XYZ file of C-alpha atoms in Angstrom:
275
model
C 114.884 140.339 92.322
C 111.511 139.319 93.787
C 111.266 138.368 97.459
C 110.631 134.740 96.479
C 113.719 134.652 94.237
C 115.780 136.253 97.014
C 114.740 133.534 99.474
C 115.550 130.783 96.946
C 118.989 132.181 96.148
C 119.992 132.821 99.768
C 118.577 129.522 101.057
C 120.533 127.569 98.426
C 123.738 129.261 99.607
C 122.965 128.580 103.285
C 122.050 124.940 102.621
C 125.261 124.425 100.649
C 127.355 125.967 103.436
C 125.668 124.521 106.525
C 123.516 121.574 105.249
C 119.731 121.379 105.100
C 119.338 120.015 108.631
C 121.535 122.708 110.189
C 119.793 125.594 108.427
C 116.538 126.727 110.033
C 113.762 128.866 108.616
C 114.914 131.563 111.046
C 118.447 131.450 109.580
C 116.985 131.971 106.101
C 114.663 134.830 107.068
C 117.455 136.594 108.945
C 119.773 136.287 105.945
C 117.068 137.726 103.663
C 115.982 140.437 106.088
C 112.349 139.299 106.127
C 109.854 137.994 108.657
C 108.780 134.365 109.038
C 105.343 135.427 107.875
C 106.849 136.676 104.613
C 108.607 133.335 104.181
C 105.390 131.346 104.607
C 103.624 133.519 102.046
C 105.830 131.852 99.430
C 106.732 128.425 100.862
C 104.735 125.883 102.860
C 107.803 124.386 104.536
C 111.534 123.798 104.208
C 110.813 120.758 102.000
C 108.683 122.926 99.719
C 111.528 125.456 99.561
C 114.006 122.738 98.501
C 111.651 121.595 95.755
C 111.316 125.162 94.513
C 115.099 125.634 94.577
C 115.380 122.766 92.095
C 112.457 124.196 90.118
C 114.374 127.495 89.932
C 117.541 125.704 88.785
C 115.739 123.785 86.033
C 114.004 126.905 84.742
C 117.320 128.736 84.720
C 119.085 126.196 82.528
C 116.104 125.668 80.190
C 115.776 129.422 79.773
C 119.469 129.810 78.983
C 119.310 127.059 76.366
C 116.298 128.725 74.767
C 118.110 132.069 74.606
C 121.056 130.400 72.845
C 118.838 128.650 70.277
C 116.899 131.817 69.403
C 119.859 134.190 69.719
C 121.982 135.885 67.050
C 125.046 133.629 67.291
C 126.075 131.779 64.107
C 124.685 128.231 64.103
C 128.200 126.763 64.306
C 128.802 128.542 67.629
C 125.439 127.842 69.244
C 126.140 124.242 70.245
C 129.526 125.132 71.722
C 127.896 127.933 73.750
C 125.187 125.491 74.865
C 127.782 123.051 76.244
C 129.778 125.782 77.986
C 126.572 127.153 79.520
C 125.601 123.736 80.857
C 128.901 123.287 82.675
C 128.939 126.883 83.949
C 125.492 126.339 85.467
C 126.659 123.018 86.909
C 129.684 124.736 88.469
C 127.471 127.499 89.885
C 124.977 125.069 91.433
C 127.506 122.397 92.391
C 127.818 123.312 96.115
C 124.063 122.869 96.648
C 123.774 119.779 94.417
C 126.753 118.071 96.105
C 125.341 118.814 99.553
C 121.918 117.465 98.566
C 123.393 114.264 97.110
C 125.401 113.673 100.283
C 122.507 114.316 102.673
C 119.525 112.835 100.850
C 118.581 109.502 102.422
C 115.339 108.419 100.734
C 114.003 108.956 97.198
C 111.889 112.066 96.857
C 108.918 111.359 94.571
C 108.055 115.038 94.118
C 111.608 115.862 93.076
C 111.674 112.888 90.695
C 108.422 114.084 89.085
C 109.883 117.602 88.807
C 113.061 116.275 87.204
C 111.058 114.169 84.723
C 108.919 117.164 83.740
C 111.847 119.515 83.165
C 113.933 116.823 81.502
C 111.306 116.535 78.762
C 111.208 120.319 78.336
C 115.006 120.687 78.269
C 115.163 117.835 75.744
C 112.765 119.817 73.576
C 114.951 122.939 73.711
C 118.027 120.838 72.926
C 116.390 119.136 69.941
C 115.422 122.512 68.538
C 119.042 123.639 68.934
C 120.389 120.510 67.201
C 118.016 121.042 64.279
C 119.119 124.693 64.046
C 122.788 123.645 63.957
C 122.745 120.482 61.821
C 119.524 120.809 59.783
C 119.078 117.994 57.235
C 122.188 116.138 58.406
C 120.263 114.714 61.351
C 116.894 114.148 59.719
C 115.484 110.851 60.938
C 118.035 110.496 63.751
C 117.482 113.676 65.797
C 116.527 111.708 68.914
C 119.591 109.475 68.593
C 121.840 112.538 68.327
C 120.113 114.060 71.374
C 120.760 110.908 73.417
C 124.386 110.877 72.234
C 124.943 114.502 73.234
C 123.331 113.937 76.628
C 125.538 110.886 77.156
C 128.705 112.867 76.449
C 127.640 115.696 78.770
C 126.517 113.330 81.541
C 129.769 111.380 81.447
C 131.908 114.487 81.851
C 129.506 115.862 84.488
C 129.944 112.758 86.634
C 133.721 113.063 86.316
C 133.600 116.711 87.379
C 131.303 115.927 90.335
C 133.638 113.209 91.588
C 136.966 114.853 90.737
C 136.940 118.493 91.746
C 139.491 120.650 89.939
C 139.730 123.834 87.866
C 138.426 122.660 84.503
C 138.688 124.502 81.188
C 135.084 124.465 79.964
C 135.996 126.068 76.635
C 138.247 123.104 75.882
C 135.618 120.668 77.153
C 132.980 122.227 74.889
C 135.311 121.949 71.880
C 135.942 118.282 72.761
C 132.246 117.392 73.042
C 131.264 119.258 69.864
C 134.107 117.603 67.930
C 132.984 114.143 69.115
C 129.402 114.871 68.085
C 130.460 116.185 64.673
C 132.485 113.041 64.025
C 129.523 110.850 64.969
C 127.129 112.777 62.727
C 129.518 112.691 59.752
C 130.714 109.093 59.996
C 128.227 106.943 61.955
C 126.527 104.222 59.896
C 124.373 102.632 62.602
C 121.619 104.390 64.559
C 119.578 102.959 67.395
C 116.756 105.536 67.401
C 115.485 106.310 63.907
C 112.420 107.688 62.159
C 111.852 111.073 63.811
C 111.151 113.958 61.468
C 113.293 117.075 61.215
C 110.128 119.065 62.000
C 109.334 118.175 65.601
C 105.776 118.233 66.981
C 104.873 120.734 69.739
C 105.850 119.677 73.243
C 102.938 117.938 74.960
C 104.339 118.705 78.421
C 103.473 122.391 77.993
C 99.938 123.449 78.889
C 98.211 126.811 78.804
C 97.865 126.595 82.595
C 101.635 126.252 82.932
C 102.205 129.304 80.708
C 99.560 131.387 82.471
C 101.002 130.598 85.913
C 104.485 131.602 84.777
C 103.258 134.888 83.255
C 101.379 135.811 86.444
C 104.539 135.095 88.476
C 106.686 137.262 86.201
C 104.143 140.100 86.151
C 104.550 140.232 89.927
C 108.353 140.026 89.664
C 108.577 142.919 87.185
C 106.304 145.443 88.870
C 109.199 147.914 89.044
C 109.992 147.662 85.324
C 107.172 149.434 83.457
C 108.227 148.281 79.972
C 108.523 144.573 80.787
C 105.535 144.653 83.150
C 103.293 146.090 80.425
C 104.685 143.658 77.836
C 103.887 140.712 80.100
C 100.366 141.973 80.799
C 99.681 142.466 77.069
C 101.077 139.007 76.360
C 98.834 137.470 79.000
C 95.760 139.273 77.639
C 96.494 138.205 74.066
C 97.101 134.551 74.945
C 93.731 134.425 76.692
C 91.900 135.454 73.506
C 90.134 132.885 71.336
C 91.922 134.221 68.258
C 95.320 135.404 69.462
C 97.462 137.524 67.147
C 100.749 135.747 66.267
C 102.280 139.098 65.283
C 101.446 140.713 68.622
C 102.714 137.688 70.550
C 105.957 137.709 68.538
C 106.339 141.416 69.288
C 105.861 140.959 73.024
C 108.319 138.022 73.059
C 110.847 140.234 71.286
C 110.447 142.737 74.136
C 111.391 139.995 76.611
C 114.503 138.995 74.651
C 117.719 139.562 76.550
C 116.117 139.284 80.002
C 117.439 135.915 81.307
C 114.648 135.223 83.854
C 112.076 135.559 81.065
C 113.674 133.133 78.599
C 111.928 130.198 80.263
C 108.577 131.846 79.581
C 109.608 132.476 75.958
C 110.453 128.804 75.581
C 107.064 127.712 76.934
C 105.132 129.985 74.581
C 107.202 129.130 71.497
C 106.704 125.407 72.075
C 103.084 125.468 73.228
C 101.023 122.790 71.448
C 98.260 125.263 70.576
C 99.009 127.361 67.514
C 98.900 131.035 68.503
């Protein structure tokens, strides 16, 4: 784990346990075993740290969804795994999220912009998954099915946030997938129609975004020669005028199975420029 990731993980735990106001920079640095100078190398302030905690959370869930979509599971099991993963991540992050919701007093424009950005990217990963699972069954109504799935997940998420208990997420996933299957098979009215089964590249992804993420991961994987070299080769190839799709595919295959790198894989696979 990089020093930055360590600070994010430990700060999220401290904030959840003691609140944002009661947790000082000194508390965080002591918990991580670092100096204040090391903290300020990565974060401008406590507010910047909070923003980057959410950034870390969003990347985590988008990366996990991407790994499911491109993984070896049978298509029929991918959506179920997707739903279970969402609620497992929610459960894992719930202490911090609940604390933030209780303590936040005024709207945070930076956080809203961050949420909007990642929401569009996570929607893209989810649409790709739905197309993988249902194929021609959802042609023309992919966006409507996406909105329906998000509505089912959001409704149960709100219930879980407000009614804490030990929930069976396997059963919940089966319930949501069954509801969606019934809708796809029997619905006769659709509100959002006309989208093609072949979705256009995601406009929210830029080369600058990809390059920044690769540079970050190159630093994070300095102690892993295989992944470090793969990332450097990937970065070099993407910077070429005529990048080799075969080489890029090979480097992405090297990153497969490494959860922190699935977010990067998603960005490259959905980049609007054909590489």
